[in-house]
mmCIF file of C-alpha atoms in Angstrom:
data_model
loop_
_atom_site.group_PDB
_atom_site.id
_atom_site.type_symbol
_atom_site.label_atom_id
_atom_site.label_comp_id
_atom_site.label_asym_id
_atom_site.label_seq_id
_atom_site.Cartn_x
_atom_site.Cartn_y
_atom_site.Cartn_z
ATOM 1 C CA UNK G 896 46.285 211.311 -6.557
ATOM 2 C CA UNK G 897 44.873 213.065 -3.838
ATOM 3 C CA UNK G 898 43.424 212.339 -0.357
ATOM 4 C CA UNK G 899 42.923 208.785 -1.962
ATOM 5 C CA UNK G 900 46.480 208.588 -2.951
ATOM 6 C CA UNK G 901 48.743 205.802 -1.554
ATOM 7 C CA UNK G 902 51.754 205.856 -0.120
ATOM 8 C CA UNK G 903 54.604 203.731 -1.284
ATOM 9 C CA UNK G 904 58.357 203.174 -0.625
ATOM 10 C CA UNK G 905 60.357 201.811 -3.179
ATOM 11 C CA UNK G 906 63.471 200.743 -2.821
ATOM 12 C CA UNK G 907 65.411 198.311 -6.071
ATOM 13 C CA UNK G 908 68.679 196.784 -6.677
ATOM 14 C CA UNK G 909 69.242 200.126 -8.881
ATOM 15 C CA UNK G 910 69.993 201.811 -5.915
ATOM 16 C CA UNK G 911 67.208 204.038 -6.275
ATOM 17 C CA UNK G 912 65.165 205.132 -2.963
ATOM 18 C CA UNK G 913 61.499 207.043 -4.129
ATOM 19 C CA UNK G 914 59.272 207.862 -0.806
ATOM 20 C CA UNK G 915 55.945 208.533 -1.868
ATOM 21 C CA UNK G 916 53.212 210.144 0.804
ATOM 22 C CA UNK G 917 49.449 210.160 0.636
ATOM 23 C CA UNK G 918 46.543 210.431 2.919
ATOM 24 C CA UNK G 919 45.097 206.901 2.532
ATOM 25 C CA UNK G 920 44.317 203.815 4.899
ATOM 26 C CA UNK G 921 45.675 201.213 2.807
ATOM 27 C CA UNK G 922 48.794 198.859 4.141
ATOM 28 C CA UNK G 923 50.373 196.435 2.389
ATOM 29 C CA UNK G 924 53.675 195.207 1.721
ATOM 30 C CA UNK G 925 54.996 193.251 -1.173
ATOM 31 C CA UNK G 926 58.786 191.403 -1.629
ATOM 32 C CA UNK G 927 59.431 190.219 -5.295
ATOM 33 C CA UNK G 928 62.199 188.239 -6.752
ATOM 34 C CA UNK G 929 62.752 191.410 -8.605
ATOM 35 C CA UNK G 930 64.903 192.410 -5.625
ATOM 36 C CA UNK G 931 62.166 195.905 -5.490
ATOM 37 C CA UNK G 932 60.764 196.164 -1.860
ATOM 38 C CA UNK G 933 58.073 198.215 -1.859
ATOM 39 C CA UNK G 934 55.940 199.519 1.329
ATOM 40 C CA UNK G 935 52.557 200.740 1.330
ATOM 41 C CA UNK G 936 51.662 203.325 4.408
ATOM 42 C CA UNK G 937 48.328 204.993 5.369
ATOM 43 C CA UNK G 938 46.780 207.334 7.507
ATOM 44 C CA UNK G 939 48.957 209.188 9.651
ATOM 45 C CA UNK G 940 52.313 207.294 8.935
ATOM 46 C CA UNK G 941 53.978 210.868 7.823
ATOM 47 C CA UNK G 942 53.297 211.711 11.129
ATOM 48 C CA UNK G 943 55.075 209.017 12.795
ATOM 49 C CA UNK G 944 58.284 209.070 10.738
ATOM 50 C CA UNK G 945 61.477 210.136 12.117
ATOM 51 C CA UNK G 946 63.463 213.439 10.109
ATOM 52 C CA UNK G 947 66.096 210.691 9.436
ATOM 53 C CA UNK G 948 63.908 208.131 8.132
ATOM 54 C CA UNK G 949 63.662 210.504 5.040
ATOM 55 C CA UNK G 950 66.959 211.452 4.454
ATOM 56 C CA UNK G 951 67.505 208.342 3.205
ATOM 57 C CA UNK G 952 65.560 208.573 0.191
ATOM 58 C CA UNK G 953 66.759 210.097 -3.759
ATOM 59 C CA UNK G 954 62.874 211.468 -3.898
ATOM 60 C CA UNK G 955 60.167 212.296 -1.899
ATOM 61 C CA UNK G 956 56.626 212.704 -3.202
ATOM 62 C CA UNK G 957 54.097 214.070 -1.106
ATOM 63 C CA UNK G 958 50.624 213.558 -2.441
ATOM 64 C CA UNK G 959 46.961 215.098 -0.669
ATOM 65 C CA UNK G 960 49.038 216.440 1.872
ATOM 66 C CA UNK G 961 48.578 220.019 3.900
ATOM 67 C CA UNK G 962 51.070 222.764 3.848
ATOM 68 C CA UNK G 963 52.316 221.844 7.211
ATOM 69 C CA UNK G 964 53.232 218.398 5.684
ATOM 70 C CA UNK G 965 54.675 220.139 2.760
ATOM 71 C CA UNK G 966 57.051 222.865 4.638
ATOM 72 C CA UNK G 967 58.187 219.906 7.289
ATOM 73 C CA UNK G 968 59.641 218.242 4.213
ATOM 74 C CA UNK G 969 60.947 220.864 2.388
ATOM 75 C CA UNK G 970 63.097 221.639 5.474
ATOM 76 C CA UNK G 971 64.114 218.281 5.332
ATOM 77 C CA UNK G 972 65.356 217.824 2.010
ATOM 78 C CA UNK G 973 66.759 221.290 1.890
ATOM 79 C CA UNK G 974 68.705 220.720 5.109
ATOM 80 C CA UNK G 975 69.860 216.721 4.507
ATOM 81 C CA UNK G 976 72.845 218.005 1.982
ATOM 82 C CA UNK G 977 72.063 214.602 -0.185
ATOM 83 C CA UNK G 978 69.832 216.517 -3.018
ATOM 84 C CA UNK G 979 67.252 214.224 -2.300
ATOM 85 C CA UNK G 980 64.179 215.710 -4.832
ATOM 86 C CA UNK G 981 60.859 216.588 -3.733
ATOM 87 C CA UNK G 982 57.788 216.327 -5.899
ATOM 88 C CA UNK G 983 54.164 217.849 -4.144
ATOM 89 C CA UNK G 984 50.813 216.929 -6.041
ATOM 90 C CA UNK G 985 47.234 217.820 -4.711
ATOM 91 C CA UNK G 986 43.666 217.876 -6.855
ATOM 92 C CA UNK G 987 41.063 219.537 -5.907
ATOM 93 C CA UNK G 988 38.184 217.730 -8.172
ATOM 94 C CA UNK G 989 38.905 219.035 -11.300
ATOM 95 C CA UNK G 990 41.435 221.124 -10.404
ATOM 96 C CA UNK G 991 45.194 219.873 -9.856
ATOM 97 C CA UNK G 992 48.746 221.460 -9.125
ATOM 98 C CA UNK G 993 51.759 219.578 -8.756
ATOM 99 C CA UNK G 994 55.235 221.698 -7.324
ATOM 100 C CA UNK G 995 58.793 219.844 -8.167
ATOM 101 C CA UNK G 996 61.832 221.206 -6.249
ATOM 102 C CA UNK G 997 64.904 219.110 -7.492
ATOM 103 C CA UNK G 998 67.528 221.262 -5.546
ATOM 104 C CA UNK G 999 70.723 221.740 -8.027
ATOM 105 C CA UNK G 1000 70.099 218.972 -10.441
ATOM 106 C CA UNK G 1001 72.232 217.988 -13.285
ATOM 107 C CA UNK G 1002 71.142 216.260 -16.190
ATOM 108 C CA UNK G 1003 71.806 215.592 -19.827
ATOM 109 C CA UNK G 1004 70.276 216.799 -23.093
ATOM 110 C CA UNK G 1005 71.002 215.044 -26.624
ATOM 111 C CA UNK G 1006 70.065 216.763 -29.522
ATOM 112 C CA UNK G 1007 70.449 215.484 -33.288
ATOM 113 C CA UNK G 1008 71.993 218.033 -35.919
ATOM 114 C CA UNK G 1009 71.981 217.219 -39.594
ATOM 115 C CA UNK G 1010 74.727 217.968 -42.114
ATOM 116 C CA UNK G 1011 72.747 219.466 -45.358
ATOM 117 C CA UNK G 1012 75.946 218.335 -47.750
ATOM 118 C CA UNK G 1013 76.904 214.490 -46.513
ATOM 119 C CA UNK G 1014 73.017 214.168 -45.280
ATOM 120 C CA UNK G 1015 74.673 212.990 -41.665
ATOM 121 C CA UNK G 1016 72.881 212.868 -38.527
ATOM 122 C CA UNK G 1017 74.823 213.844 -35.443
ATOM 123 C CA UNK G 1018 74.133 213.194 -31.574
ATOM 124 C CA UNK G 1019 75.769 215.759 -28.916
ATOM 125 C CA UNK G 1020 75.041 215.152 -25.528
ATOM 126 C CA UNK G 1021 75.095 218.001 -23.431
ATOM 127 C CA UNK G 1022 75.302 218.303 -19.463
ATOM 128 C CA UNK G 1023 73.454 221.101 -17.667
ATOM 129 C CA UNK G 1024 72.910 221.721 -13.898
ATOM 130 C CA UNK G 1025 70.484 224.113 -13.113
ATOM 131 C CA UNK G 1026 68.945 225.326 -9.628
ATOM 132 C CA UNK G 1027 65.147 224.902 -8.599
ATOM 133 C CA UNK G 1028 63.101 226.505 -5.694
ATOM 134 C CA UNK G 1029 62.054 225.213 -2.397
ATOM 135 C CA UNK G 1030 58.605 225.262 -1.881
ATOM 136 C CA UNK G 1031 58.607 228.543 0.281
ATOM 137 C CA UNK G 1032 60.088 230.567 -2.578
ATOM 138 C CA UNK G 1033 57.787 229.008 -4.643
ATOM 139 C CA UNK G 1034 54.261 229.877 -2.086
ATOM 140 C CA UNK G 1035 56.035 234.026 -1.954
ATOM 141 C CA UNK G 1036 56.357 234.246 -6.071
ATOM 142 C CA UNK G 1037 56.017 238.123 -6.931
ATOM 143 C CA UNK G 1038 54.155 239.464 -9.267
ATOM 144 C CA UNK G 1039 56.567 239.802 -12.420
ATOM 145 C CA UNK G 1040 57.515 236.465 -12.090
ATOM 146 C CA UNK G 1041 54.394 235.311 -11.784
ATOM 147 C CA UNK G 1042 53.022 236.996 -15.399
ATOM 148 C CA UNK G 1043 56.699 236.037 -16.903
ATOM 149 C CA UNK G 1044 55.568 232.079 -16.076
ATOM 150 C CA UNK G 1045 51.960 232.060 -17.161
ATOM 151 C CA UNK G 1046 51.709 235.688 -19.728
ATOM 152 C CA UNK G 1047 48.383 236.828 -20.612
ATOM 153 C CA UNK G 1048 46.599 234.039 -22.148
ATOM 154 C CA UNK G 1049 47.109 231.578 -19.049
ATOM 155 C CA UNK G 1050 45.974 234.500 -16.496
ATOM 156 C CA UNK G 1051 43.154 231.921 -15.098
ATOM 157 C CA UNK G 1052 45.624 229.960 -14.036
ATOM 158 C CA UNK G 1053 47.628 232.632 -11.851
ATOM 159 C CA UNK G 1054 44.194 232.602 -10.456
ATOM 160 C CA UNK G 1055 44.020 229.380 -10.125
ATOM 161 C CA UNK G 1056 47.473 228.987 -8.443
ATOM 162 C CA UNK G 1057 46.656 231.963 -5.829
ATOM 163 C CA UNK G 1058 43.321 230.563 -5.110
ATOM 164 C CA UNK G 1059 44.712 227.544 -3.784
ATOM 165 C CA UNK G 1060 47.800 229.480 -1.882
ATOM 166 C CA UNK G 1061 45.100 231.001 -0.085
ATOM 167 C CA UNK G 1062 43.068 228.109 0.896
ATOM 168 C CA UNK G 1063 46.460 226.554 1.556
ATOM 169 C CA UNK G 1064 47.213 229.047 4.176
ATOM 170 C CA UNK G 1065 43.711 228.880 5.552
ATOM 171 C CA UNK G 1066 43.863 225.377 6.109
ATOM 172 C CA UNK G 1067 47.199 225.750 7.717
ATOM 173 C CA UNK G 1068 45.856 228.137 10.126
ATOM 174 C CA UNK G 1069 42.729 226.322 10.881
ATOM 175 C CA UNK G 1070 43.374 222.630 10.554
ATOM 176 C CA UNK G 1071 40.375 222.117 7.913
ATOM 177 C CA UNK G 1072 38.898 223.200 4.601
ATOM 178 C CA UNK G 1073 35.115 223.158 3.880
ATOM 179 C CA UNK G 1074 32.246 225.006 1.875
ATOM 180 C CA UNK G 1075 31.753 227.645 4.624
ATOM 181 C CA UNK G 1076 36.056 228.079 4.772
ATOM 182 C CA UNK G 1077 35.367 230.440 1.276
ATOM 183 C CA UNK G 1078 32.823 233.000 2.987
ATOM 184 C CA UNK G 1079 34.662 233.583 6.033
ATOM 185 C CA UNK G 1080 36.985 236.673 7.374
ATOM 186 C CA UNK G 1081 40.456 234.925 7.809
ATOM 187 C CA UNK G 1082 39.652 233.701 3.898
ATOM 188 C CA UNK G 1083 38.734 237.232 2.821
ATOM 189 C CA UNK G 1084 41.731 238.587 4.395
ATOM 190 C CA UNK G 1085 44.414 236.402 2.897
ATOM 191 C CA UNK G 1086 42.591 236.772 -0.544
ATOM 192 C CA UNK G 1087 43.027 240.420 -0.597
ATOM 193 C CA UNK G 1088 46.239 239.949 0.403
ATOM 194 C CA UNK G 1089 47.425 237.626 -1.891
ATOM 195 C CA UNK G 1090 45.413 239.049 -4.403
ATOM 196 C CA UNK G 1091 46.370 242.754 -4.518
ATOM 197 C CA UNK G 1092 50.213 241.670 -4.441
ATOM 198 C CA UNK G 1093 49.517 239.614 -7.899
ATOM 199 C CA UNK G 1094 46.795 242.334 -9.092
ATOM 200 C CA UNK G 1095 44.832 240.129 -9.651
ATOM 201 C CA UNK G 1096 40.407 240.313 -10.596
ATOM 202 C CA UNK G 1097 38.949 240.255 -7.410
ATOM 203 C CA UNK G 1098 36.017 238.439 -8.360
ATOM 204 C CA UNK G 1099 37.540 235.783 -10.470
ATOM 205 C CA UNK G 1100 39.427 234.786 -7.274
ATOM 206 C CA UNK G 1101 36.594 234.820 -4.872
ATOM 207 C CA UNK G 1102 34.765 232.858 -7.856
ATOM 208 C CA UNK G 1103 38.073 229.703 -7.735
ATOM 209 C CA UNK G 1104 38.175 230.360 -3.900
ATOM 210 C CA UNK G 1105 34.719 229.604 -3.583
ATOM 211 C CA UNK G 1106 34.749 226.765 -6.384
ATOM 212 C CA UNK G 1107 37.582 224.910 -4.767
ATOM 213 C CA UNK G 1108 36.844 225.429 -1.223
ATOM 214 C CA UNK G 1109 33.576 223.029 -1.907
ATOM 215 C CA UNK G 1110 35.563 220.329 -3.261
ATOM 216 C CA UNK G 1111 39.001 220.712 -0.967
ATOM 217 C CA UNK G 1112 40.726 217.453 -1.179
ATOM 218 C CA UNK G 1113 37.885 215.652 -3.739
ATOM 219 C CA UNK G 1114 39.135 213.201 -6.168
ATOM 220 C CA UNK G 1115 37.738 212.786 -10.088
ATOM 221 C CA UNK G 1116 39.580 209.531 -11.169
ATOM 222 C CA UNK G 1117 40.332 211.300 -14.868
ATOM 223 C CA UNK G 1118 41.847 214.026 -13.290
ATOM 224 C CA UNK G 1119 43.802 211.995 -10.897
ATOM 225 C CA UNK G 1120 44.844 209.828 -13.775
ATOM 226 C CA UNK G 1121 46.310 212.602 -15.402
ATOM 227 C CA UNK G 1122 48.396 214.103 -11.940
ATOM 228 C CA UNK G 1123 49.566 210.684 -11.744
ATOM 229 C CA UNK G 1124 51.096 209.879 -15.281
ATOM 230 C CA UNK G 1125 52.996 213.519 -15.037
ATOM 231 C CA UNK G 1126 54.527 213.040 -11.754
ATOM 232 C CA UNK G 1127 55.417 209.605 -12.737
ATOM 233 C CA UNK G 1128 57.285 210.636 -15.495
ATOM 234 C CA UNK G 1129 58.985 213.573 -14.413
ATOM 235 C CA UNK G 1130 60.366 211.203 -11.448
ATOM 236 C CA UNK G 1131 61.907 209.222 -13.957
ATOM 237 C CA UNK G 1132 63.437 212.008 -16.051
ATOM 238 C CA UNK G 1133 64.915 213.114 -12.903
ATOM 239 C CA UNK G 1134 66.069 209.921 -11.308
ATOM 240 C CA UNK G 1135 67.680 209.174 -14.936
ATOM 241 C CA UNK G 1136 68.983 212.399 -15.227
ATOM 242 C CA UNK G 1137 67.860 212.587 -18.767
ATOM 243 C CA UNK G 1138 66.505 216.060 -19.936
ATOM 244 C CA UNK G 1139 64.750 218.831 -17.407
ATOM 245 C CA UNK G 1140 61.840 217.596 -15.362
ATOM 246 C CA UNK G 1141 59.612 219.795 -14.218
ATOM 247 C CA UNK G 1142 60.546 223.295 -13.736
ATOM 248 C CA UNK G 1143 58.621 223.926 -11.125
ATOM 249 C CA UNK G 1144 55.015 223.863 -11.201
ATOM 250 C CA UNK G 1145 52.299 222.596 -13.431
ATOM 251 C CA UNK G 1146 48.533 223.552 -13.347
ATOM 252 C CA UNK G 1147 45.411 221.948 -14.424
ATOM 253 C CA UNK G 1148 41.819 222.978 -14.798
ATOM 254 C CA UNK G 1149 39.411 220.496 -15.977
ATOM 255 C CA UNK G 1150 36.330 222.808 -16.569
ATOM 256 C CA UNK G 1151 38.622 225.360 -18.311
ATOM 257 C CA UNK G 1152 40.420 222.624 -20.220
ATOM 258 C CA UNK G 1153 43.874 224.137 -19.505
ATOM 259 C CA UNK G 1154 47.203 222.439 -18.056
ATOM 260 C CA UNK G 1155 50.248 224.254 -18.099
ATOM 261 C CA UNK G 1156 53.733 224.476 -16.718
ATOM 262 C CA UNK G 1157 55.329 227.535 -15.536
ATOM 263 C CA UNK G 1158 58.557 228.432 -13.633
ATOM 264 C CA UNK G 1159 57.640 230.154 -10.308
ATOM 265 C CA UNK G 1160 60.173 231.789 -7.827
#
C-alpha cells in the first residue's frame, strides 16, 4: 500500500460497506454472482466525493494519502454519528505506519479455562467496548504517553513516528515532499518543535527526517505486502467484532527490523 495503492468499494449481501482510498490511476469495476460489488477509483476520486457519499460506509481506509486527506475524513466519521471505522496506512520505502480509529467499538473476547480436577475445558465469551482516538489526538500525543506506548527498547520508533508527523505537517503546509523538504527551515522548525516536546535525540531525528524525506511516498513490494496483510486483518476483526483490532497505531522499520504496536493519545 502506498501511492500505488488502489482504491476499492466493497459492498456484499452481508451488509457490510468497506471504502478503501489510494492514490492510484487504476479503474475498474467488477459485478459477481456473489452479490459483492466492488469499485475500483483512481487519481483524484477522494477529491470528487461528496461528505455524504462516505457516511454511508461501516469503514473507511485511506491508503498513500496526505494529512489533509486524512483530517477531512476524520471529521467525517467523527461527525456522521454511525461509528463508521477509519483505518490510515502510508509506507515510506521501508518504513510503514498504519493509524486505526474505531470510535467506541464493542467486541467480544472468548477465552478457554481448564478445570485441573474433571480435566474440563470451558469457553466464556466476554463483551467489551472500549474508546479509540481520532486521528488529531493521535498527531498531539504527549510525551508520557508516548514512552508508556513504545518504553525504552522501541525508542527508534518514537523517532520514527515523530519523523513522519513532521514531514506530515510539512507536506501539509507545502503541498509536496522531496529530498531537499529535509534541509529546509519550515522542516527544521517543526522538528525542534516536535522534537523537544517528546525529548527526543536531535540527531537521530534529523537522521529519519532526512532518510524518509528521500523516499516520501516510495513503495518496496515486501514492505507493502506486509501493511497490507495487517490492515486486512484488523478490518476483519473489527467488522466481526471478534477480539480488539488495532489499538491505535502500528510501526514498521525495515532496515531496523522492528514492527510494533502501541496505543497513542
Amino acid at each position: 500500500m502506498g501511492s500505488s495503492g488502489i482504491n476499492a468499494e466493497y459492498m456484499g449481501s452481508s451488509g457490510i460497506n468497506a471504502e478503501y482510498m489510494g492514490s492510484s490511476g487504476i479503474n475498474a469495476e467488477y459485478m459477481g454472482s456473489s452479490g459483492i460489488n466492488a469499485e475500483y477509483m483512481g487519481g483524484g476520486s477522494l477529491a470528487s466525493k461528496s461528505d455524504e457519499y462516505f457516511q454511508q460506509f461501516n469503514l473507511i481506509i485511506l491508503c498513500g494519502r496526505d494529512r489533509n486527506a486524512q483530517t477531512r475524513l476524520s471529521k467525517i466519521v467523527r461527525g456522521n454519528g454511525k461509528g463508521t471505522g477509519l483505518m490510515v496506512c502510508r509506507t515510506f520505502a521501508t518504513v510503514a505506519r498504519i493509524f486505526a480509529d474505531f470510535g467506541k467499538h464493542k467486541f467480544t473476547i472468548e477465552r478457554t479455562s481448564l478445570d485441573k480436577h474433571t480435566n474440563t475445558q470451558t469457553k466464556e465469551t466476554k463483551l467489551f467496548e472500549e474508546d479509540w482516538v481520532p486521528i488529531e489526538q493521535f498527531w498531539a500525543t504527549s510525551k508520557p504517553v508516548m514512552d508508556k506506548a513504545f518504553r525504552r527498547r522501541l525508542k527508534p520508533c518514537k523517532v520514527m513516528h515523530t519523523a513522519i508527523s513532521v514531514l506530515e505537517e510539512l507536506e501539509a503546509a507545502t503541498g509536496a515532499i522531496d529530498a531537499a523538504s529535509a534541509s529546509s527551515a519550515q522542516c527544521a522548525e517543526l522538528a525542534k518543535k516536535h522534537g523537544e516536546a517528546l525529548g527526543l535525540d536531535a540527531a537521530a531525528l534529523s537522521a529519519d527526517i532526512t532518510r524518509m524525506a528521500a523516499v516520501w511516498n516510495a513503495d518496496i513490494a515486501p514492505v507493502n505486502a506486509i501493511v497490507g496483510g495487517i490492515v486486512a486483518y484488523n478490518a476483519l476483526v473489527y467488522i466481526q467484532q471478534k477480539s480488539r483490532p488495532l489499538k491505535n497505531t502500528w510501526l514498521y522499520d525495515m532496515q531496523r527490523g522492528e514492527g510494533v504496536e502501541g496505543f497513542l493519545r
